[in-house]
Amino acid sequence: MVAKNPAVLSEFGLVDHGISLCQDDFYGGITEGTPLQYMLEREANLKLEGVKLLVESLPLALQIADERKRLTPLYTLARNRKLSEHFHSFRYLVQSDSSLLRKKDGYDATHFEWGEEGSIPLHLVCRNPRASLQIVKFLVESWPGSI
């Protein structure tokens, strides 16, 4: 299906009534996303080969985000409860498009709501209680200006 119609990878799906695909999501459930975002929400069985397949089939998918929360696939993975176990996929996303490190999401941490302000991936990873030091170091080394 992907080979015949790669545009399907840019289509948002909708999860019924705000149900999160990721349990204990500390930023509220994603209610819409692309196939890549849904794959990156997985806590188990997230394989780098699958991530590569979707990104290589539609590189633009790395930049796609919903209008309200502005969560790109990198943000989706940064919020994953098993983020430290998925370092290789996280590194692959950053290396595929380093401009993602400078994109802000739509979460205003000052007012604890979705709004105009936002956070860069380093902020989001540092708020993830399960993020490893390896991921934080990788982000700082990838974009020293993020500090």
CSV table of C-alpha atoms in Angstrom, one decimal:
chain,number,residue,atom,x,y,z
A,1,MET,CA,0.0,0.0,0.0
A,2,VAL,CA,2.8,2.4,0.9
A,3,ALA,CA,4.7,1.8,-2.3
A,4,LYS,CA,1.6,2.4,-4.4
A,5,ASN,CA,0.3,5.4,-2.5
A,6,PRO,CA,2.8,7.1,-0.2
A,7,ALA,CA,0.4,10.0,0.4
A,8,VAL,CA,-1.5,7.8,2.9
A,9,LEU,CA,1.5,8.4,5.3
A,10,SER,CA,0.6,12.1,5.6
A,11,GLU,CA,-3.0,11.5,6.5
A,12,PHE,CA,-4.2,12.0,10.1
A,13,GLY,CA,-6.2,9.3,11.8
A,14,LEU,CA,-8.4,10.2,14.7
A,15,VAL,CA,-8.5,8.2,17.9
A,16,ASP,CA,-12.0,8.3,19.3
A,17,HIS,CA,-12.7,11.0,21.9
A,18,GLY,CA,-9.2,11.7,23.1
A,19,ILE,CA,-8.1,8.3,24.0
A,20,SER,CA,-4.4,8.2,24.2
A,21,LEU,CA,-2.4,5.5,22.5
A,22,CYS,CA,0.2,5.8,25.3
A,23,GLN,CA,-0.8,5.0,28.8
A,24,ASP,CA,0.2,7.5,31.5
A,25,ASP,CA,0.8,10.2,28.9
A,26,PHE,CA,2.0,13.2,30.9
A,27,TYR,CA,0.9,15.7,28.4
A,28,GLY,CA,-2.6,14.5,27.5
A,29,GLY,CA,-3.5,12.1,24.8
A,30,ILE,CA,-2.7,12.6,21.2
A,31,THR,CA,-6.1,12.4,19.4
A,32,GLU,CA,-4.9,12.6,15.9
A,33,GLY,CA,-1.7,11.6,14.1
A,34,THR,CA,0.0,10.1,11.1
A,35,PRO,CA,1.0,6.5,10.8
A,36,LEU,CA,4.5,7.4,11.8
A,37,GLN,CA,3.2,9.2,15.0
A,38,TYR,CA,1.1,6.2,15.9
A,39,MET,CA,4.1,3.9,15.5
A,40,LEU,CA,6.2,6.1,17.7
A,41,GLU,CA,3.6,6.0,20.4
A,42,ARG,CA,4.2,2.3,20.8
A,43,GLU,CA,5.9,1.3,23.9
A,44,ALA,CA,6.7,-2.3,22.8
A,45,ASN,CA,7.7,-3.6,19.5
A,46,LEU,CA,8.9,-0.3,18.1
A,47,LYS,CA,11.5,-1.3,15.5
A,48,LEU,CA,14.0,1.1,13.9
A,49,GLU,CA,13.4,-0.7,10.6
A,50,GLY,CA,9.7,0.2,10.7
A,51,VAL,CA,10.5,3.9,11.5
A,52,LYS,CA,13.0,4.0,8.6
A,53,LEU,CA,10.4,2.5,6.2
A,54,LEU,CA,7.8,5.2,7.0
A,55,VAL,CA,10.3,8.1,7.0
A,56,GLU,CA,12.0,7.0,3.8
A,57,SER,CA,8.6,6.5,2.1
A,58,LEU,CA,7.5,10.0,3.0
A,59,PRO,CA,10.3,12.2,4.5
A,60,LEU,CA,7.8,15.1,4.8
A,61,ALA,CA,6.1,13.0,7.6
A,62,LEU,CA,8.9,14.2,10.0
A,63,GLN,CA,7.5,17.8,9.7
A,64,ILE,CA,3.8,17.0,9.9
A,65,ALA,CA,2.1,18.1,13.1
A,66,ASP,CA,-1.5,18.7,14.2
A,67,GLU,CA,-2.5,22.4,14.3
A,68,ARG,CA,-3.3,22.7,18.0
A,69,LYS,CA,-0.5,20.9,19.8
A,70,ARG,CA,2.0,21.1,16.9
A,71,LEU,CA,3.5,17.7,17.9
A,72,THR,CA,5.8,16.3,15.2
A,73,PRO,CA,6.9,12.7,15.2
A,74,LEU,CA,10.0,13.6,17.2
A,75,TYR,CA,7.8,15.1,20.0
A,76,THR,CA,5.6,12.0,19.9
A,77,LEU,CA,8.6,9.8,20.6
A,78,ALA,CA,10.0,12.2,23.2
A,79,ARG,CA,6.8,11.7,25.2
A,80,ASN,CA,7.0,7.9,25.0
A,81,ARG,CA,7.2,6.2,28.4
A,82,LYS,CA,9.9,3.9,27.0
A,83,LEU,CA,11.9,6.6,25.3
A,84,SER,CA,15.2,5.4,26.7
A,85,GLU,CA,14.6,2.0,25.1
A,86,HIS,CA,14.0,3.7,21.7
A,87,PHE,CA,17.2,5.8,21.6
A,88,HIS,CA,18.2,4.5,18.1
A,89,SER,CA,14.8,5.6,16.6
A,90,PHE,CA,15.1,8.9,18.4
A,91,ARG,CA,18.6,9.5,17.0
A,92,TYR,CA,17.5,8.4,13.5
A,93,LEU,CA,14.7,11.0,13.5
A,94,VAL,CA,17.0,13.8,14.6
A,95,GLN,CA,19.7,12.8,12.1
A,96,SER,CA,17.1,12.6,9.3
A,97,ASP,CA,16.0,16.2,9.9
A,98,SER,CA,18.0,18.2,12.5
A,99,SER,CA,15.7,21.2,12.0
A,100,LEU,CA,13.2,19.4,14.2
A,101,LEU,CA,15.4,20.3,17.2
A,102,ARG,CA,14.4,24.0,16.7
A,103,LYS,CA,10.7,23.5,16.3
A,104,LYS,CA,8.5,24.4,19.2
A,105,ASP,CA,5.4,22.4,20.1
A,106,GLY,CA,2.2,24.1,21.3
A,107,TYR,CA,2.5,23.4,25.1
A,108,ASP,CA,2.8,26.5,27.2
A,109,ALA,CA,4.5,25.2,30.4
A,110,THR,CA,4.1,28.5,32.1
A,111,HIS,CA,0.3,28.4,32.0
A,112,PHE,CA,0.0,24.6,31.7
A,113,GLU,CA,-2.2,24.7,28.6
A,114,TRP,CA,-2.0,24.4,24.9
A,115,GLY,CA,-1.3,27.8,23.4
A,116,GLU,CA,1.1,30.0,21.5
A,117,GLU,CA,4.2,29.3,23.5
A,118,GLY,CA,6.0,26.1,23.1
A,119,SER,CA,8.9,23.9,24.0
A,120,ILE,CA,11.8,22.5,22.0
A,121,PRO,CA,12.6,18.8,22.1
A,122,LEU,CA,15.2,19.2,24.8
A,123,HIS,CA,12.6,20.7,27.2
A,124,LEU,CA,10.2,17.9,26.5
A,125,VAL,CA,12.9,15.2,27.0
A,126,CYS,CA,13.9,16.8,30.3
A,127,ARG,CA,10.3,16.7,31.5
A,128,ASN,CA,10.0,13.0,30.6
A,129,PRO,CA,10.7,11.1,33.9
A,130,ARG,CA,12.0,8.1,31.9
A,131,ALA,CA,14.4,9.8,29.6
A,132,SER,CA,18.0,8.7,29.9
A,133,LEU,CA,21.0,10.9,30.3
A,134,GLN,CA,22.2,9.5,26.9
A,135,ILE,CA,19.3,11.1,25.1
A,136,VAL,CA,19.8,14.5,26.9
A,137,LYS,CA,23.5,14.4,26.0
A,138,PHE,CA,22.7,13.6,22.4
A,139,LEU,CA,20.3,16.5,22.1
A,140,VAL,CA,22.8,19.0,23.6
A,141,GLU,CA,25.6,17.7,21.4
A,142,SER,CA,23.3,17.9,18.3
A,143,TRP,CA,22.3,21.5,19.0
A,144,PRO,CA,24.4,23.2,21.7
A,145,GLY,CA,22.3,26.4,21.3
A,146,SER,CA,19.4,24.6,22.9
A,147,ILE,CA,20.6,25.3,26.4
